[in-house]
Coordinates of N, CA and C and ligand atoms in Angstrom, one line a residue:
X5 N -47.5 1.5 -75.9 CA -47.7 2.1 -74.6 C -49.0 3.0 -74.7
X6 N -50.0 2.8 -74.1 CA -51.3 3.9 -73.7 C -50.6 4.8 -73.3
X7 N -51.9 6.0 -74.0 CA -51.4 7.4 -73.0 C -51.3 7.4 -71.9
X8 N -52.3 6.9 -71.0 CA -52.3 6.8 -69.4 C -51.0 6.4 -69.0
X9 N -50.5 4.9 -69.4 CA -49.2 5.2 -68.8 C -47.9 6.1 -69.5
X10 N -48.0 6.1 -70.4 CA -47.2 7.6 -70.3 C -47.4 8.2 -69.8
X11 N -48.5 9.1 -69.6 CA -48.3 10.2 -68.2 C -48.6 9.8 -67.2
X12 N -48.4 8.6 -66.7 CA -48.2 8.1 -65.2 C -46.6 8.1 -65.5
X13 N -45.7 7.6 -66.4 CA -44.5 7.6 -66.4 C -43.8 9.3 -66.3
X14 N -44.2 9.9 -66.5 CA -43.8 11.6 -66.8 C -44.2 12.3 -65.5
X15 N -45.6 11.9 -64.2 CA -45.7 12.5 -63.8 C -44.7 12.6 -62.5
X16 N -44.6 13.6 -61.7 CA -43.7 13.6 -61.0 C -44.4 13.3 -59.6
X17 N -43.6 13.5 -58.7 CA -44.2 13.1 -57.5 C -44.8 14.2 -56.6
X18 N -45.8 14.1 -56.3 CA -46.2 15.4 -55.6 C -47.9 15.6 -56.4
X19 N -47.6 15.3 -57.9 CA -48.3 15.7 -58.7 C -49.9 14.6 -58.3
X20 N -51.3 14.8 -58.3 CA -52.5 14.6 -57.7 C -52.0 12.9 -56.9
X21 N -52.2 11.7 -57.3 CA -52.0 10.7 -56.3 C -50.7 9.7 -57.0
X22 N -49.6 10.9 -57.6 CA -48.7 9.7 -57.9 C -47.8 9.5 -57.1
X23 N -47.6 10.0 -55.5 CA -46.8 9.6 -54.6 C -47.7 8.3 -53.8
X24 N -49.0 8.2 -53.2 CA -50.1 7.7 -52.9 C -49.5 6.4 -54.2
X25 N -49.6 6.5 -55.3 CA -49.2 5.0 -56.1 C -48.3 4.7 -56.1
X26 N -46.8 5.7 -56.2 CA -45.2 5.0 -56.1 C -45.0 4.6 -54.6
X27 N -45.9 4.6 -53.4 CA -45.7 4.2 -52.3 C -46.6 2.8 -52.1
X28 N -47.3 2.3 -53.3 CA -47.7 1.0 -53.1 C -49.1 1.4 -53.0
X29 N -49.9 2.7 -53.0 CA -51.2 2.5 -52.4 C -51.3 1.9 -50.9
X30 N -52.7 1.9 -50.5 CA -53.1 1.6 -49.3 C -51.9 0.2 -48.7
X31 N -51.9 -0.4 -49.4 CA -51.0 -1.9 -48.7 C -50.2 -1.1 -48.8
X32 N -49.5 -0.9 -49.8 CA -47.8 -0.5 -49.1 C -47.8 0.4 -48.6
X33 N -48.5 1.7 -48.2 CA -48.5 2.6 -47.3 C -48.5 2.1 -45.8
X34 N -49.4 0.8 -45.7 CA -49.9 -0.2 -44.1 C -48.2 -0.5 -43.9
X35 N -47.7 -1.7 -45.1 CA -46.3 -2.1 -44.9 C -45.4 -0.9 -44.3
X36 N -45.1 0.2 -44.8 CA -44.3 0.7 -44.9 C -44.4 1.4 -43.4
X37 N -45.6 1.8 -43.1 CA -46.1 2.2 -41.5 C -45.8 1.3 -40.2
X38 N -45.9 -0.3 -40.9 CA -45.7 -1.2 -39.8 C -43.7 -1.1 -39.7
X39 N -43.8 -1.0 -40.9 CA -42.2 -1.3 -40.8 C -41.7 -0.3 -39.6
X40 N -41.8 1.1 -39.9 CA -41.8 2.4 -38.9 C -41.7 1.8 -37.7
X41 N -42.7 1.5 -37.5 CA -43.1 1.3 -35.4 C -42.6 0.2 -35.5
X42 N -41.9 -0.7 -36.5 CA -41.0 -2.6 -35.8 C -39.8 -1.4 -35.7
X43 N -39.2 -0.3 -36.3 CA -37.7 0.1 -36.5 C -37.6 0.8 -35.3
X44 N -38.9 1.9 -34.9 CA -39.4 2.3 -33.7 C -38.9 1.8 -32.2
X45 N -39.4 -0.1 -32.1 CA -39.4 -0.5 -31.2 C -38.4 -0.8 -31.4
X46 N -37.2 -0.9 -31.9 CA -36.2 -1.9 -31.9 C -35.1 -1.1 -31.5
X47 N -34.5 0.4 -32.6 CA -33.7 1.0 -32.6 C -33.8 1.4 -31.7
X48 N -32.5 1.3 -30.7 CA -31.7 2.0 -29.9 C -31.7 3.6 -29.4
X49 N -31.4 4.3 -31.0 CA -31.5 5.6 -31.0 C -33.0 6.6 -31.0
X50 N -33.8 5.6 -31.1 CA -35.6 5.4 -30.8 C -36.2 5.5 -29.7
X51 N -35.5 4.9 -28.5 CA -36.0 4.5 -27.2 C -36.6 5.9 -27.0
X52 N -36.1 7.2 -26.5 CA -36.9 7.9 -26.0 C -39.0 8.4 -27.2
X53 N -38.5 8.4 -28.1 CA -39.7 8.5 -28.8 C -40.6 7.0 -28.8
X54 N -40.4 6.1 -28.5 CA -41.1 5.0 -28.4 C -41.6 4.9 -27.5
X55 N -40.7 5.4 -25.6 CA -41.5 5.6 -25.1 C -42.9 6.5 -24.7
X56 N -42.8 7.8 -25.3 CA -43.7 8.6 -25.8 C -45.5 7.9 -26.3
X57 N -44.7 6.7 -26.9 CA -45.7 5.8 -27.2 C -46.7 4.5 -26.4
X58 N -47.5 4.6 -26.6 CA -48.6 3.6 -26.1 C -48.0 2.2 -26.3
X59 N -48.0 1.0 -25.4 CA -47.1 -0.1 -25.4 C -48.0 -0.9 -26.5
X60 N -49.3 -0.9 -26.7 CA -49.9 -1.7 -27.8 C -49.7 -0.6 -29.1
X61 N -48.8 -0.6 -30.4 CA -49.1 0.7 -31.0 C -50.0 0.2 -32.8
X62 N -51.0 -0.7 -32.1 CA -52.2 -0.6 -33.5 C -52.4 0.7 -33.6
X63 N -53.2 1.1 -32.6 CA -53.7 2.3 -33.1 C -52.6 3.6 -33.7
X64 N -51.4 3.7 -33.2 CA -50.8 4.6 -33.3 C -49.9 4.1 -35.1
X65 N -50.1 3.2 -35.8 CA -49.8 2.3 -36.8 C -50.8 3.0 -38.0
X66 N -52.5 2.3 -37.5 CA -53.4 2.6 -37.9 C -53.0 4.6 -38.7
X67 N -53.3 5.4 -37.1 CA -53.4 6.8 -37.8 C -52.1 7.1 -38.6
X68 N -51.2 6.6 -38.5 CA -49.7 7.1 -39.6 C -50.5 6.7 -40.9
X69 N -50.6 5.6 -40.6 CA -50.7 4.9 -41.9 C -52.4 5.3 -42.5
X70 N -53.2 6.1 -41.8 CA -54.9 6.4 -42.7 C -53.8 8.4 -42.7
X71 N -53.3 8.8 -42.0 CA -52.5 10.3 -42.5 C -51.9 10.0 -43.3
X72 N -50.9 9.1 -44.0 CA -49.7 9.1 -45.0 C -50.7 8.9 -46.6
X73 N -51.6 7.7 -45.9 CA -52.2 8.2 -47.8 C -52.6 9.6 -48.1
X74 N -53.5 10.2 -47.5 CA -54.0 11.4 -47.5 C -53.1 12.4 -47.6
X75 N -51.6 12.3 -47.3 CA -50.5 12.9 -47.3 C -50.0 13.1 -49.0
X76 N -50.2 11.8 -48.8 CA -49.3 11.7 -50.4 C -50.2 11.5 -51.5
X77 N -51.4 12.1 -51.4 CA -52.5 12.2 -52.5 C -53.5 11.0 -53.0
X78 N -53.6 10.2 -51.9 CA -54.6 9.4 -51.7 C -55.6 9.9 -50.9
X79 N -56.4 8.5 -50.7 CA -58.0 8.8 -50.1 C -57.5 9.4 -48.3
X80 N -58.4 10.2 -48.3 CA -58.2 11.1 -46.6 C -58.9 10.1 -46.0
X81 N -58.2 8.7 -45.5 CA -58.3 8.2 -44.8 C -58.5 8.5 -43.1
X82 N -57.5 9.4 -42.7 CA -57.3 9.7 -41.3 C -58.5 10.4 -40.8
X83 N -58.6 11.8 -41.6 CA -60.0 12.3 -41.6 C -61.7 11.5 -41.5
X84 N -62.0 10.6 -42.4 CA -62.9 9.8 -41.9 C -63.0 9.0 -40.7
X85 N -62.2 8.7 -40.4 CA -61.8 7.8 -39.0 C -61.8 8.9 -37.9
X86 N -60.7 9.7 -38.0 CA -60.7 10.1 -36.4 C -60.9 11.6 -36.5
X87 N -61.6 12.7 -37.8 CA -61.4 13.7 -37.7 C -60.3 14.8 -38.3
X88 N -60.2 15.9 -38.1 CA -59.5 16.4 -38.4 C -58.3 17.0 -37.7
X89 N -57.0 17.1 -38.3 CA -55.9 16.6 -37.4 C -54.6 18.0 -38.1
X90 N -54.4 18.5 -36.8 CA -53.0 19.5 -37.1 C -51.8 19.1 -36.3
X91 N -51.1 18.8 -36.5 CA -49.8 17.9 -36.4 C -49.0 18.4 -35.7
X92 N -48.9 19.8 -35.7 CA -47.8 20.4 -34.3 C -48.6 20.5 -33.2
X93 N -50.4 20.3 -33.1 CA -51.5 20.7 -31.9 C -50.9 19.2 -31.5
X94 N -51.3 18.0 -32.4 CA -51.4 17.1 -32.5 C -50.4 16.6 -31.5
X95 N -49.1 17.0 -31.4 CA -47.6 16.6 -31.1 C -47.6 17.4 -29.7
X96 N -48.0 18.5 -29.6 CA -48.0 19.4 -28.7 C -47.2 18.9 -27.0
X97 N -47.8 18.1 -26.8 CA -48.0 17.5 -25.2 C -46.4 16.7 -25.4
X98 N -46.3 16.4 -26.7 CA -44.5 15.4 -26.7 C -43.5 16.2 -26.8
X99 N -42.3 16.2 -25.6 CA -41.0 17.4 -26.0 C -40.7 16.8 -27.3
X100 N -40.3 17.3 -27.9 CA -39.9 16.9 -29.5 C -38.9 17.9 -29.4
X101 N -37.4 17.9 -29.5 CA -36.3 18.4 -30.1 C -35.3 17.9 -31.3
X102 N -34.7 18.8 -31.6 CA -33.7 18.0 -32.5 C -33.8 16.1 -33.1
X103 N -33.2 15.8 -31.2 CA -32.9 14.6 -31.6 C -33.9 13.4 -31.5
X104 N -34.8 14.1 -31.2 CA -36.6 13.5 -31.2 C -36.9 13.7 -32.8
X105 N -36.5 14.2 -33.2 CA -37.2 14.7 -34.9 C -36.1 13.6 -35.7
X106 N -35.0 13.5 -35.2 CA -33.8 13.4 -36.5 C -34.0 11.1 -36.2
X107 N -34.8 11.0 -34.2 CA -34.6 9.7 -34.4 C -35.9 8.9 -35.4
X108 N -37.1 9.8 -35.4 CA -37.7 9.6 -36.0 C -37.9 9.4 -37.2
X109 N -37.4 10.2 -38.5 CA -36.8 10.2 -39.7 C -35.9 9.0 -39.7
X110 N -35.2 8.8 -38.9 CA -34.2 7.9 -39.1 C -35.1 5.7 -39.3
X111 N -36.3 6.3 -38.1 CA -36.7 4.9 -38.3 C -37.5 4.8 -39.7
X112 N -37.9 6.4 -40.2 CA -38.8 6.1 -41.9 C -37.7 5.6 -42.5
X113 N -36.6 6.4 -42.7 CA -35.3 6.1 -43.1 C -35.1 4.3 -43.3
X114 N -34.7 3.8 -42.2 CA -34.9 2.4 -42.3 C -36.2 1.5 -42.8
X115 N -37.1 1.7 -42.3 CA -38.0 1.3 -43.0 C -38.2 1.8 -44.3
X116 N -37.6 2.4 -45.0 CA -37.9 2.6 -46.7 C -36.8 1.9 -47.3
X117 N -35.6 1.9 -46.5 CA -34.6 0.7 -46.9 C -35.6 -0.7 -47.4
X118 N -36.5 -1.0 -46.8 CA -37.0 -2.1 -46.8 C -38.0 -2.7 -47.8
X119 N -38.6 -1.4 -48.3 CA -39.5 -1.7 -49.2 C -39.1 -1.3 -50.8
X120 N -40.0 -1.9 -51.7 CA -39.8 -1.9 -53.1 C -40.1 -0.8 -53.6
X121 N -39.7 0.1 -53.1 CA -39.7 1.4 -54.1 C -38.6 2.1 -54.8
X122 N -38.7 2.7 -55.6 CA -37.6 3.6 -56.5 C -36.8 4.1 -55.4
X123 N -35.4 3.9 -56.0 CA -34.7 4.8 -55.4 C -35.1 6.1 -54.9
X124 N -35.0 6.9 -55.8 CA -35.7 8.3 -55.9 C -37.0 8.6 -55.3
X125 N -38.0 7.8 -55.2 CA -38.5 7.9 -54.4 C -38.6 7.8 -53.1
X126 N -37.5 7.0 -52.5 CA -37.4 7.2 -51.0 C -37.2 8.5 -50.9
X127 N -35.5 8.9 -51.6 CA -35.0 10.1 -51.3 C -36.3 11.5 -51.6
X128 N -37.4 11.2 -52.2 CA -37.9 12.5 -52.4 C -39.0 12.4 -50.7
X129 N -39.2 11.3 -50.4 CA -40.0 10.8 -49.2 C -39.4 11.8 -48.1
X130 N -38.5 11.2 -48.2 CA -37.6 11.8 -46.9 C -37.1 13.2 -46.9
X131 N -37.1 14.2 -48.0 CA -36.9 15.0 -48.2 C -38.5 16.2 -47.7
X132 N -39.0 15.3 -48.3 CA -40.7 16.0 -48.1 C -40.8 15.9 -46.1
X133 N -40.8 14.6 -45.9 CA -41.7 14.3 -44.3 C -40.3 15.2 -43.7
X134 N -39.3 15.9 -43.9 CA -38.6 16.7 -43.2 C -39.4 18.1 -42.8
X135 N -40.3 18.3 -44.1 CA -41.2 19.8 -43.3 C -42.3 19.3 -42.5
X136 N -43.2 17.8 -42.4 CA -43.8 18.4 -41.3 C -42.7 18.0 -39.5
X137 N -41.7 17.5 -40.1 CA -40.9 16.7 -38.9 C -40.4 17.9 -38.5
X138 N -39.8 18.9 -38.9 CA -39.9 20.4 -38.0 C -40.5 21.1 -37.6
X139 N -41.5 21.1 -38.5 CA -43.4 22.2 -38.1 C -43.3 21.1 -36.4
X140 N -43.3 20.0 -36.3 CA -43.6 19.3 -34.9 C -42.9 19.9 -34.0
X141 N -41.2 19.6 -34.0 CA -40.5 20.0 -33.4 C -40.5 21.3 -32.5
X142 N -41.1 21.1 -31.6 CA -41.2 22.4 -30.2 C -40.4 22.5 -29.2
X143 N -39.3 22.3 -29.2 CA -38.2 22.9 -28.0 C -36.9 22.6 -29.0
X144 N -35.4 23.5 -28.2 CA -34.2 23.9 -29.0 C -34.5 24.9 -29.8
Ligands
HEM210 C1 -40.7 14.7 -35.4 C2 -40.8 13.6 -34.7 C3 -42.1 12.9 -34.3 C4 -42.3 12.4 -33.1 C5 -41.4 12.3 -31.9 C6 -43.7 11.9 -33.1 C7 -44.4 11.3 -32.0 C8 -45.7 11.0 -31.9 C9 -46.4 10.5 -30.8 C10 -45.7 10.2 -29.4 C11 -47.7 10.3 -31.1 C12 -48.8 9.8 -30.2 C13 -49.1 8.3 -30.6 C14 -50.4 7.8 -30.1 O1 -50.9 8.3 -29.1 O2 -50.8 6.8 -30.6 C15 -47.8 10.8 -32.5 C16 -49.0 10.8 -33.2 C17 -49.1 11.1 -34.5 N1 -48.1 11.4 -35.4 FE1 -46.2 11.8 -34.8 N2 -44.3 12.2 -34.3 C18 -43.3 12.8 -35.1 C19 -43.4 13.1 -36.4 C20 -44.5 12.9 -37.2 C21 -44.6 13.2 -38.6 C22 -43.5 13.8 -39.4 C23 -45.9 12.8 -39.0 C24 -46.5 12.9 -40.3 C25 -45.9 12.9 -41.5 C26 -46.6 12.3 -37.8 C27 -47.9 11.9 -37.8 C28 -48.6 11.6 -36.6 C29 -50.0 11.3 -36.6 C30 -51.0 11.4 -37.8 C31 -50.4 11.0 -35.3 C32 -51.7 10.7 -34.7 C33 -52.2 12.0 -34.0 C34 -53.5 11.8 -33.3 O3 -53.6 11.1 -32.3 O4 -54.5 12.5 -33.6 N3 -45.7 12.4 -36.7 N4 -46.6 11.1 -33.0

């Protein structure tokens, strides 16, 4: 075993771009985005935040998915493309409560069922996108 991967094996997540690699990089970050907005459009418990949404949602696909690398210690995709972005300004204009935040999580939630990542890495996924899914949340 190279040193490199040993401390790719030891580093933890959070640590410079090893959430950005245990999420697949750019493709699996796109997968994992698309997955979102198919669980979005489908789930039941989704309908009100989907309508919130634009009925073509490339673009709304696109920016998750150029924010999530940059999120998780990849290249700041979002930023080159559309600027610079604060997420409760960002959110502002959408009622977002409780159960606007919890249906949301719930479609990452599904969609991470779906993809090939560590166990433990979903669970730290989900545990992380819960602070900015409250910073959003403006009413209740
Ligand atoms: C808490 C529940 C959330 C709801 C209901 C929600 C809803 C929305 C809606 C309706 C849009 C506008 C889509 C469009 O015009 O294309 C949007 C944009 C966006 N959301 Fe969320 N969102 C939530 C949480 C999050 C979280 C946790 C993140 C990041 C981890 C996020 C990242 C983004 C980004 C980057 C945009 C694009 C903003 C822009 O147009 O500049 N959202 N969201």
């Amino acid at each position: 075993m190279t040193q490199q991967t040993a401390e790719t094996e030891t580093r933890q997540y959070g640590d410079g771009d090893c959430s950005f690699q245990s999420a697949g990089g750019e493709a699996g970050i796109k997968k994992l985005v698309e997955a979102f907005y198919h669980k979005m459009d489908t789930l039941p418990e989704a309908k009100t935040i989907r309508d919130m949404h634009p009925k073509d949602l490339t673009v709304s696909i696109d920016k998750l998915y150029r924010f999530l690398c940059g999120w998780l210690g990849g290249p700041k995709l979002f930023q080159e493309k559309y600027g610079s972005i604060k997420l409760p300004v960002a959110h502002s204009k959408f009622p977002i409560g409780l159960k606007e935040k919890h249906a949301w999580l719930l479609c990452m939630k599904r969609a991470l069922e779906e993809q090939p990542y560590k166990e433990d890495f979903k669970d730290y996924l989900m545990e992380q996108l819960n602070f900015p899914a409250t910073k959003i949340q403006n009413k209740e």
